[in-house]
Short mmCIF file of C-alpha atoms and ligand atoms in Angstrom, two decimals:
data_model
loop_
_atom_site.label_atom_id
_atom_site.label_comp_id
_atom_site.label_asym_id
_atom_site.label_seq_id
_atom_site.Cartn_x
_atom_site.Cartn_y
_atom_site.Cartn_z
CA MET A 22 76.33 81.27 85.85
CA ASP A 23 77.35 83.86 85.60
CA PRO A 24 80.64 84.70 83.56
CA LEU A 25 83.21 85.16 86.03
CA LYS A 26 82.03 82.12 88.26
CA THR A 27 82.45 79.74 85.23
CA LYS A 28 85.92 80.76 84.59
CA PHE A 29 86.27 80.61 88.55
CA ASN A 30 85.29 77.19 88.11
CA GLU A 31 86.80 75.68 85.22
CA LYS A 32 91.02 77.32 86.31
CA ALA A 33 89.96 75.62 90.04
CA THR A 34 89.00 72.57 88.23
CA ALA A 35 92.07 72.43 86.72
CA LEU A 36 94.47 73.59 89.25
CA ARG A 37 92.74 71.37 91.95
CA THR A 38 93.46 68.28 89.31
CA GLU A 39 97.08 69.40 89.21
CA ILE A 40 97.83 70.09 93.00
CA ARG A 41 96.18 66.65 93.80
CA ALA A 42 99.07 64.81 91.35
CA MET A 43 101.26 67.25 92.80
CA LEU A 44 101.49 66.29 95.90
CA LYS A 45 101.14 62.53 94.85
CA GLU A 46 104.61 62.67 93.58
CA HIS A 47 105.94 65.54 96.29
CA GLY A 48 104.11 65.38 98.71
CA ASN A 49 107.06 64.37 101.27
CA LYS A 50 109.98 66.97 99.51
CA LYS A 51 110.81 69.13 101.99
CA PHE A 52 110.73 72.76 101.49
CA ASP A 53 111.94 74.79 104.79
CA GLU A 54 113.80 74.58 107.70
CA VAL A 55 112.51 75.77 111.42
CA THR A 56 114.46 77.62 113.45
CA LEU A 57 113.66 78.16 117.21
CA LYS A 58 113.87 82.44 116.76
CA GLN A 59 111.14 81.75 113.94
CA ILE A 60 109.01 80.02 117.18
CA TYR A 61 109.12 82.19 119.10
CA GLY A 62 109.01 85.29 116.76
CA GLY A 63 105.78 85.44 115.24
CA ALA A 64 106.66 82.42 112.82
CA ARG A 65 107.85 85.34 109.96
CA GLY A 66 109.13 83.65 107.17
CA ILE A 67 107.38 79.63 107.81
CA LYS A 68 106.10 78.71 104.76
CA THR A 69 102.69 77.38 106.07
CA MET A 70 99.90 78.34 103.70
CA ILE A 71 98.96 78.47 99.66
CA TRP A 72 97.58 81.61 99.08
CA GLU A 73 97.17 82.30 94.79
CA THR A 74 96.01 85.92 94.37
CA SER A 75 99.35 87.70 95.38
CA GLN A 76 103.26 87.59 96.23
CA LEU A 77 105.19 89.44 98.42
CA ASP A 78 108.84 89.90 97.61
CA PRO A 79 110.75 91.64 100.87
CA ILE A 80 113.05 93.32 97.62
CA GLU A 81 110.09 94.10 94.91
CA GLY A 82 107.37 94.06 97.14
CA ILE A 83 103.92 92.60 96.21
CA ARG A 84 102.83 90.94 92.44
CA PHE A 85 99.02 90.56 92.67
CA ARG A 86 98.77 87.64 89.91
CA GLY A 87 102.30 88.12 88.91
CA TYR A 88 101.74 91.85 88.26
CA SER A 89 103.45 94.56 90.16
CA ILE A 90 101.61 97.56 91.15
CA PRO A 91 103.21 100.11 88.71
CA GLU A 92 101.97 97.28 86.41
CA LEU A 93 98.76 97.22 87.27
CA ARG A 94 98.21 101.00 86.57
CA GLU A 95 99.15 99.84 82.52
CA VAL A 96 96.73 96.74 82.18
CA LEU A 97 93.96 97.00 84.52
CA PRO A 98 90.61 98.99 83.07
CA LYS A 99 90.50 102.75 84.38
CA GLY A 100 87.53 104.74 85.61
CA PRO A 101 86.09 107.21 83.92
CA ASP A 102 88.85 110.16 82.74
CA GLY A 103 91.57 106.77 82.26
CA LYS A 104 93.91 108.08 85.19
CA GLU A 105 93.56 105.47 87.57
CA PRO A 106 93.04 101.79 87.81
CA ARG A 107 89.52 100.43 88.74
CA PRO A 108 89.84 98.12 91.97
CA GLU A 109 86.76 95.68 89.99
CA GLY A 110 89.69 94.82 87.22
CA LEU A 111 91.99 94.01 90.17
CA PHE A 112 89.35 91.25 91.93
CA TRP A 113 88.85 90.06 88.54
CA LEU A 114 92.59 89.24 88.41
CA MET A 115 92.60 87.76 91.48
CA LEU A 116 89.78 85.46 91.50
CA VAL A 117 90.76 84.10 87.98
CA GLY A 118 94.18 84.89 87.06
CA GLU A 119 93.16 87.32 83.73
CA ILE A 120 93.25 90.25 82.67
CA PRO A 121 89.88 91.73 82.10
CA THR A 122 88.07 93.49 78.87
CA GLU A 123 86.23 96.82 79.53
CA GLN A 124 83.35 94.91 79.42
CA GLU A 125 84.50 92.46 81.72
CA VAL A 126 84.73 95.64 84.33
CA LYS A 127 81.31 97.20 83.38
CA TRP A 128 79.71 93.62 83.99
CA LEU A 129 81.47 93.25 87.55
CA THR A 130 80.37 96.95 88.16
CA GLU A 131 77.00 96.55 87.83
CA GLN A 132 76.94 93.19 89.40
CA TRP A 133 77.83 94.53 92.43
CA LEU A 134 75.07 97.43 92.25
CA THR A 135 72.66 94.76 91.82
CA ARG A 136 73.94 92.72 94.78
CA SER A 137 74.65 96.08 96.66
CA HIS A 138 71.18 96.17 99.35
CA VAL A 139 71.89 96.03 103.12
CA PRO A 140 69.97 94.24 105.34
CA GLU A 141 67.89 96.76 107.35
CA HIS A 142 68.89 94.84 110.79
CA THR A 143 72.39 95.74 110.25
CA PHE A 144 71.58 99.73 110.09
CA LYS A 145 69.72 99.04 113.12
CA VAL A 146 72.98 96.98 114.63
CA LEU A 147 74.69 100.25 113.52
CA ASP A 148 72.10 102.98 114.54
CA SER A 149 72.04 101.23 118.62
CA LEU A 150 75.55 101.50 119.23
CA PRO A 151 77.07 104.57 120.78
CA VAL A 152 78.20 106.94 118.10
CA ASN A 153 81.39 107.11 119.72
CA THR A 154 82.15 103.50 119.08
CA HIS A 155 85.79 102.76 116.67
CA PRO A 156 84.35 103.11 113.39
CA MET A 157 85.85 99.55 112.79
CA THR A 158 83.90 98.10 115.65
CA GLN A 159 81.18 99.17 113.70
CA PHE A 160 82.88 97.94 110.68
CA SER A 161 83.36 94.53 111.97
CA LEU A 162 79.72 94.30 114.06
CA ALA A 163 77.92 95.40 110.61
CA ILE A 164 79.81 92.38 108.64
CA ALA A 165 78.97 89.85 111.21
CA SER A 166 75.39 91.04 111.39
CA MET A 167 75.08 90.19 107.87
CA GLN A 168 75.62 86.49 108.31
CA THR A 169 71.94 85.99 108.50
CA GLU A 170 72.78 86.42 104.60
CA SER A 171 74.77 83.66 104.40
CA CYS A 172 74.54 81.24 101.32
CA PHE A 173 77.52 79.46 102.81
CA ALA A 174 75.74 78.54 106.18
CA ARG A 175 72.32 77.80 104.01
CA ARG A 176 73.29 76.05 101.91
CA TYR A 177 75.14 73.81 104.56
CA ASP A 178 72.33 73.01 106.48
CA GLU A 179 70.73 71.70 103.79
CA GLY A 180 73.40 69.20 103.03
CA ILE A 181 75.72 70.78 100.45
CA ASP A 182 78.66 68.13 98.62
CA LYS A 183 82.35 69.37 99.99
CA ALA A 184 82.90 69.11 96.45
CA ASP A 185 80.46 72.60 95.48
CA TYR A 186 81.31 74.85 99.14
CA TRP A 187 83.14 77.18 96.29
CA ASP A 188 80.18 78.04 94.28
CA PRO A 189 78.18 79.70 98.03
CA THR A 190 81.21 81.51 99.03
CA TYR A 191 81.78 83.13 95.12
CA GLU A 192 77.83 84.15 96.39
CA ASP A 193 78.59 85.57 99.64
CA THR A 194 81.80 86.95 98.18
CA MET A 195 80.01 88.98 95.69
CA ASN A 196 77.67 89.79 98.31
CA LEU A 197 79.80 91.18 100.96
CA ILE A 198 81.63 92.96 98.63
CA ALA A 199 79.17 94.92 96.90
CA ARG A 200 77.60 95.86 99.88
CA LEU A 201 80.93 97.22 101.95
CA PRO A 202 81.41 100.48 100.48
CA ARG A 203 77.82 101.19 101.67
CA ILE A 204 77.99 100.09 105.05
CA ALA A 205 81.93 102.02 105.34
CA ALA A 206 79.92 105.12 104.19
CA TYR A 207 77.19 104.58 106.85
CA ILE A 208 79.26 104.17 109.16
CA TYR A 209 81.06 107.46 108.16
CA ARG A 210 78.10 109.34 107.94
CA ARG A 211 76.25 108.77 111.45
CA THR A 212 80.06 109.09 112.86
CA TYR A 213 81.15 112.63 111.30
CA HIS A 214 78.34 113.86 109.80
CA ASN A 215 75.06 113.46 112.46
CA GLY A 216 73.86 110.11 110.40
CA ASP A 217 73.21 112.81 107.08
CA HIS A 218 73.15 109.97 104.65
CA ILE A 219 73.76 109.92 101.26
CA SER A 220 72.19 107.65 98.88
CA PRO A 221 73.97 105.35 96.23
CA ASP A 222 74.54 106.92 92.92
CA VAL A 223 74.02 104.02 90.41
CA SER A 224 75.67 105.59 87.82
CA GLN A 225 78.99 105.19 88.89
CA ASP A 226 81.97 102.88 89.11
CA TRP A 227 82.22 100.65 92.88
CA SER A 228 85.00 103.62 94.02
CA GLY A 229 83.00 106.75 92.72
CA ASN A 230 79.98 105.42 94.65
CA PHE A 231 81.53 104.91 97.50
CA ALA A 232 83.27 108.71 97.28
CA HIS A 233 80.17 110.02 96.42
CA MET A 234 78.18 108.12 99.36
CA LEU A 235 81.18 109.47 101.46
CA GLY A 236 79.82 113.07 100.40
CA ILE A 237 83.54 113.70 98.79
CA GLU A 238 83.03 114.61 95.11
CA GLY A 239 85.02 115.64 92.74
CA ASP A 240 86.83 113.28 90.13
CA ASP A 241 90.71 113.40 91.65
CA PHE A 242 89.23 112.12 95.33
CA LYS A 243 87.41 109.53 93.25
CA ASN A 244 90.61 108.58 91.39
CA LEU A 245 92.30 108.74 94.64
CA MET A 246 89.69 106.03 96.03
CA ARG A 247 90.34 104.00 92.88
CA LEU A 248 93.95 103.62 93.64
CA TYR A 249 93.97 103.31 97.33
CA LEU A 250 91.03 100.49 97.18
CA THR A 251 93.73 98.95 94.60
CA ILE A 252 96.70 99.25 95.99
CA HIS A 253 95.77 97.79 99.46
CA ALA A 254 93.30 94.79 98.36
CA ASP A 255 95.96 92.05 99.15
CA HIS A 256 99.67 91.57 100.79
CA GLU A 257 99.96 87.73 100.05
CA GLY A 258 98.26 85.18 102.92
CA GLY A 259 100.48 85.75 105.80
CA ASN A 260 99.63 89.39 106.71
CA ALA A 261 97.21 89.58 110.34
CA SER A 262 94.58 90.49 108.29
CA ALA A 263 94.32 87.70 105.44
CA HIS A 264 95.65 84.96 108.24
CA ALA A 265 93.41 85.67 110.44
CA THR A 266 90.17 85.54 107.44
CA HIS A 267 91.83 82.36 106.37
CA LEU A 268 91.92 80.98 109.86
CA VAL A 269 88.64 81.70 110.43
CA GLY A 270 87.77 80.32 107.10
CA SER A 271 89.28 77.05 107.44
CA THR A 272 86.81 75.99 110.11
CA LEU A 273 84.40 76.10 107.48
CA SER A 274 82.51 79.49 109.24
CA ASP A 275 81.47 81.34 106.26
CA ALA A 276 82.49 84.68 104.19
CA TYR A 277 80.98 86.97 107.03
CA TYR A 278 82.98 85.27 110.17
CA SER A 279 86.36 85.14 108.57
CA LEU A 280 85.82 88.60 106.98
CA ALA A 281 84.75 89.96 110.53
CA GLY A 282 88.15 88.03 111.81
CA GLY A 283 90.20 89.19 109.41
CA MET A 284 88.81 92.99 110.13
CA ASN A 285 89.83 92.49 113.95
CA ALA A 286 93.17 91.78 113.06
CA LEU A 287 93.24 94.85 110.62
CA ALA A 288 92.28 96.87 113.83
CA GLY A 289 95.95 96.87 115.93
CA PRO A 290 97.81 99.25 115.68
CA LEU A 291 101.03 97.31 114.50
CA HIS A 292 98.59 96.51 111.35
CA GLY A 293 95.91 98.41 109.20
CA LEU A 294 95.14 101.10 112.37
CA ALA A 295 98.75 102.25 111.77
CA ASN A 296 97.21 104.56 109.24
CA GLN A 297 95.15 106.23 111.47
CA GLU A 298 98.44 106.25 113.73
CA VAL A 299 100.71 108.02 111.73
CA ILE A 300 98.11 111.03 110.77
CA ARG A 301 97.70 111.37 114.44
CA TRP A 302 101.48 111.02 115.30
CA ILE A 303 102.20 113.70 112.35
CA PHE A 304 99.41 116.26 113.68
CA LYS A 305 100.96 116.24 116.83
CA MET A 306 104.19 116.32 115.77
CA LEU A 307 103.08 119.90 114.19
CA ASP A 308 101.24 120.95 117.32
CA ALA A 309 104.28 120.58 119.25
CA LEU A 310 106.78 122.31 117.04
CA GLY A 311 103.84 124.92 116.46
CA THR A 312 105.03 124.90 112.73
CA LYS A 313 102.93 123.46 109.82
CA SER A 314 106.25 123.19 107.34
CA PRO A 315 109.35 121.74 110.19
CA SER A 316 113.05 121.50 109.21
CA LYS A 317 114.28 118.06 109.39
CA GLU A 318 116.01 118.57 111.87
CA GLN A 319 113.06 119.58 113.98
CA ILE A 320 111.41 116.27 112.80
CA ALA A 321 114.19 114.43 113.33
CA ASP A 322 113.91 116.05 117.34
CA TYR A 323 110.74 114.52 117.59
CA VAL A 324 111.41 111.45 115.99
CA ASN A 325 113.93 110.99 118.86
CA SER A 326 111.86 111.54 121.41
CA THR A 327 108.67 109.60 120.26
CA LEU A 328 111.41 106.29 119.98
CA SER A 329 112.77 107.72 123.36
CA SER A 330 109.29 107.39 125.37
CA GLY A 331 109.10 103.55 124.13
CA GLN A 332 106.76 103.95 120.69
CA VAL A 333 107.55 103.11 117.06
CA ILE A 334 107.31 105.35 114.37
CA PRO A 335 103.73 104.44 112.68
CA GLY A 336 104.24 104.26 108.95
CA TYR A 337 107.88 102.64 108.93
CA GLY A 338 109.06 99.13 109.19
CA HIS A 339 107.53 95.77 107.97
CA ALA A 340 107.33 91.75 108.59
CA VAL A 341 108.68 91.25 105.29
CA LEU A 342 109.51 94.05 103.29
CA ARG A 343 113.42 95.43 103.42
CA GLN A 344 112.47 98.59 101.08
CA PRO A 345 110.29 101.16 100.29
CA ASP A 346 106.57 100.09 100.12
CA PRO A 347 105.58 99.72 96.27
CA ARG A 348 102.02 101.14 98.24
CA PHE A 349 103.60 104.08 99.46
CA MET A 350 105.83 104.56 96.37
CA ALA A 351 102.16 105.02 93.94
CA GLN A 352 100.40 107.16 96.87
CA LYS A 353 104.17 109.35 96.19
CA ARG A 354 103.41 109.09 92.47
CA PHE A 355 99.90 110.06 93.04
CA ALA A 356 100.62 112.82 95.02
CA GLU A 357 103.20 114.39 93.08
CA GLU A 358 100.96 114.26 90.11
CA TYR A 359 97.49 115.91 92.02
CA ILE A 360 99.09 117.82 94.89
CA LYS A 361 102.44 118.39 95.02
CA ASP A 362 101.75 121.25 97.33
CA ASP A 363 99.81 120.42 99.88
CA GLU A 364 101.55 121.41 103.47
CA VAL A 365 101.06 117.92 104.80
CA VAL A 366 102.21 115.90 101.92
CA LYS A 367 105.78 117.62 102.06
CA VAL A 368 106.22 116.75 105.65
CA VAL A 369 105.42 113.05 104.48
CA TRP A 370 108.07 113.50 102.23
CA LYS A 371 110.51 115.04 104.48
CA ILE A 372 109.49 112.00 107.06
CA PHE A 373 110.90 109.85 104.67
CA ASP A 374 114.09 111.55 104.50
CA VAL A 375 114.51 111.73 108.09
CA VAL A 376 113.32 108.38 109.61
CA PRO A 377 115.12 105.35 108.05
CA PRO A 378 118.49 106.68 108.87
CA ILE A 379 117.60 107.33 112.53
CA LEU A 380 115.90 103.81 112.69
CA GLU A 381 118.69 102.03 111.15
CA SER A 382 121.36 103.18 113.48
CA LEU A 383 119.35 101.57 116.32
CA GLY A 384 120.44 98.36 114.93
CA LYS A 385 117.76 96.40 115.69
CA VAL A 386 114.99 97.45 112.54
CA LYS A 387 114.98 95.15 110.04
CA ASN A 388 113.05 97.23 107.71
CA PRO A 389 114.04 101.37 107.95
CA TRP A 390 111.47 102.17 105.19
CA PRO A 391 107.89 103.54 104.71
CA ASN A 392 105.51 101.51 104.49
CA VAL A 393 101.65 101.85 103.22
CA ASP A 394 100.16 103.42 105.91
CA ALA A 395 103.02 106.69 106.58
CA HIS A 396 101.27 108.07 102.72
CA SER A 397 97.74 107.77 102.71
CA GLY A 398 96.31 110.16 105.63
CA ALA A 399 97.79 112.63 103.94
CA LEU A 400 96.22 112.58 100.89
CA LEU A 401 92.50 111.91 102.18
CA VAL A 402 93.08 115.23 104.68
CA HIS A 403 93.87 117.20 101.11
CA TYR A 404 90.42 115.86 99.94
CA GLY A 405 88.57 116.83 102.99
CA LEU A 406 88.59 113.25 104.27
CA LYS A 407 90.14 114.33 108.16
CA GLU A 408 88.78 111.89 110.46
CA TYR A 409 91.63 109.30 110.91
CA SER A 410 89.48 107.17 113.52
CA PHE A 411 88.14 105.99 109.73
CA TYR A 412 91.15 105.05 107.65
CA THR A 413 91.20 101.85 108.82
CA VAL A 414 87.23 100.99 107.55
CA LEU A 415 88.71 102.23 104.12
CA PHE A 416 91.87 99.65 104.65
CA GLY A 417 89.42 96.87 105.49
CA VAL A 418 86.90 98.09 102.02
CA SER A 419 89.78 97.10 99.91
CA ARG A 420 91.41 93.98 101.84
CA ALA A 421 88.06 92.21 101.61
CA LEU A 422 88.88 92.01 98.04
CA GLY A 423 91.79 90.29 98.37
CA VAL A 424 91.13 88.11 101.26
CA LEU A 425 87.69 86.79 99.67
CA SER A 426 88.83 86.13 96.50
CA ALA A 427 91.57 83.75 98.32
CA LEU A 428 88.46 82.44 100.76
CA CYS A 429 87.42 81.47 97.32
CA TRP A 430 90.15 79.86 96.30
CA SER A 431 90.62 77.87 99.44
CA ARG A 432 86.93 76.60 99.24
CA ALA A 433 87.32 75.09 95.71
CA LEU A 434 91.32 74.10 96.65
CA GLY A 435 89.82 72.21 99.52
CA PHE A 436 92.01 73.37 101.76
CA PRO A 437 91.58 71.74 105.57
CA LEU A 438 91.32 73.12 108.97
CA GLU A 439 94.38 74.76 109.82
CA ARG A 440 96.00 73.63 112.53
CA PRO A 441 100.00 74.00 113.16
CA LYS A 442 101.64 72.82 116.44
CA SER A 443 102.45 74.72 119.32
CA VAL A 444 105.21 73.69 122.02
CA THR A 445 105.66 75.04 125.73
CA THR A 446 109.09 76.92 126.66
CA GLU A 447 109.62 73.62 128.83
CA TRP A 448 109.15 71.61 125.68
CA VAL A 449 111.89 73.81 123.60
CA LYS A 450 114.35 73.62 126.67
CA SER A 451 113.83 69.48 126.98
CA THR A 452 114.69 69.05 123.36
CA LEU A 453 117.39 71.82 123.28
CA ALA A 454 118.91 69.25 126.26
CA LYS A 455 118.35 66.53 124.12
CA MET A 456 120.04 67.92 121.06
CA GLU A 457 123.09 68.97 123.70
CA GLN A 458 123.83 65.03 124.63
CA GLU A 459 123.45 63.73 121.29
CA ALA A 460 126.12 66.64 119.58
N1 LIG B 616 110.09 102.21 115.15
C1 LIG B 616 110.03 101.60 116.36
N2 LIG B 616 110.94 100.61 116.25
C2 LIG B 616 110.73 99.72 115.09
C3 LIG B 616 110.09 100.58 114.49
C4 LIG B 616 109.93 101.46 114.21
N3 LIG B 616 108.99 101.86 113.24
N4 LIG B 616 109.81 98.99 113.17
C5 LIG B 616 110.42 97.70 114.16
N5 LIG B 616 110.77 98.81 115.18
C6 LIG B 616 111.26 97.83 116.38
C7 LIG B 616 110.70 96.86 116.88
O1 LIG B 616 109.82 97.06 117.85
C8 LIG B 616 111.69 95.64 117.29
O2 LIG B 616 111.78 96.57 118.84
P1 LIG B 616 112.40 95.08 120.06
O3 LIG B 616 112.93 94.00 119.96
O4 LIG B 616 112.66 96.25 120.98
O5 LIG B 616 111.22 94.64 120.14
C9 LIG B 616 112.47 95.86 116.18
O6 LIG B 616 112.45 96.99 115.47
C10 LIG B 616 113.12 94.41 115.51
O7 LIG B 616 111.51 94.60 115.02
P2 LIG B 616 111.46 94.75 113.10
O8 LIG B 616 112.06 92.46 112.97
O9 LIG B 616 112.55 95.43 112.52
O10 LIG B 616 110.44 94.21 113.20
P3 LIG B 616 108.80 93.60 112.88
O11 LIG B 616 108.80 92.16 111.82
O12 LIG B 616 108.77 92.75 114.43
O13 LIG B 616 107.85 94.02 113.01
C11 LIG B 616 105.75 95.86 112.31
C12 LIG B 616 107.10 94.81 111.75
C13 LIG B 616 105.50 96.65 111.17
C14 LIG B 616 105.04 95.85 113.44
C15 LIG B 616 106.83 97.23 113.05
O14 LIG B 616 108.05 97.41 111.99
C16 LIG B 616 106.37 98.65 113.59
O15 LIG B 616 105.50 98.14 114.52
N6 LIG B 616 105.94 99.66 112.78
C17 LIG B 616 105.74 100.63 113.17
C18 LIG B 616 104.15 100.16 113.00
C19 LIG B 616 103.26 100.03 111.84
O16 LIG B 616 103.87 100.88 110.57
N7 LIG B 616 102.43 99.27 111.20
C20 LIG B 616 102.00 98.91 109.96
C21 LIG B 616 102.59 97.85 109.28
C22 LIG B 616 101.95 98.03 107.85
C23 LIG B 616 100.64 97.53 107.98
O17 LIG B 616 100.28 95.99 107.96
O18 LIG B 616 99.56 97.96 107.37
#
């Protein structure tokens, strides 16, 4: 057994025992009450799921196994120039709850290289699609097409003991994550660079090799990829891509089906697709205003015209957060350090000054602050990754780290089929009438 798998099994066995004892003693204790507003309002805030890998606080933002993003930057092993954290380290942390050593992260990088072979038919599936197929459609289909390789599906057919479900799920997770950069880069090169593909560079870390296969060289872009792939990895369990992966996985669909489900959720404009929408909206604004450095007054007018045409301001607002997203702030810190004179970056910072008071003045937006998607486009454009319909694929490569490590936990802890209760409006009305009679 590999060292990560051994460690995971030890931790999972201990937690499983603890949870069983806890449920035996406290299983009937009440943790929450649900209001009618929550039932109609997208289940905001209702606690319905266990997600071990990260937790989101409305004010503080995300913590991965207790570590904030600035803390992760301090404690995780970094890329070769010692500047940005390696997402391999975050995956290790999410899976087993420990900060890995340099040696352990090196081992993981090598493991993923060893496992990175993409089956030939996946490239054929991609090549059969019209070249203008949205990159997220290509990404989701490529992931689903690799289901032929699922260790879980094979072992299930053979009659696996349910106590062992976690084992092939771990194998599927490792294989899938190992292959995603190759698939994403293949989609990028076929869609925007005439299918002029670039072979992997096995001397590099997971992010460095990904940057290389995209065709964007330079240490700073590799550092951006390390940071980007770290901060987008997980955002607790209730966000749509995580929850979709979890829901599909709860039927014992394997990691391939589950991740494809999660990616289909990420492809919506209220979720991951917002990163392409942000830069598109910024470029449309610059076009409409006829300048590359608009004043704050000009931006405010454009924001108001977007709102009055019934559209949202992409990159702003959040279902849980009530402060500027630490993932936005981490990207701002990167821009300040590496590219503070970039024109688009300066526009993003001006928007950050202008949008929150306008959204606040509407009186209905619960969080007027920027989210993760408000900054990423400006950074990517700077380094030459200008094709914004590809951006959500980058988000997806990163998000796989969180949702798949969480899937390993769901299998190890024996979580059941997810099946919440729905009701009809007729039921709501008759229940309200009964409540009134009893009052
Ligand atoms: N611009 C304009 N209006 C907004 C808004 C924004 N950025 N954010 C919220 N609102 C509006 C909502 O549309 C809603 O209006 P109605 O009552 O007329 O329907 C009202 O404010 C209340 O919404 P909320 O409770 O504050 O926000 P939700 O939890 O319902 O939605 C989110 C959260 C992210 C979907 C929403 O803020 C939004 O649409 N933002 C823009 C899209 C975006 O950036 N998504 C990316 C989120 C991060 C990610 O997942 O990647």
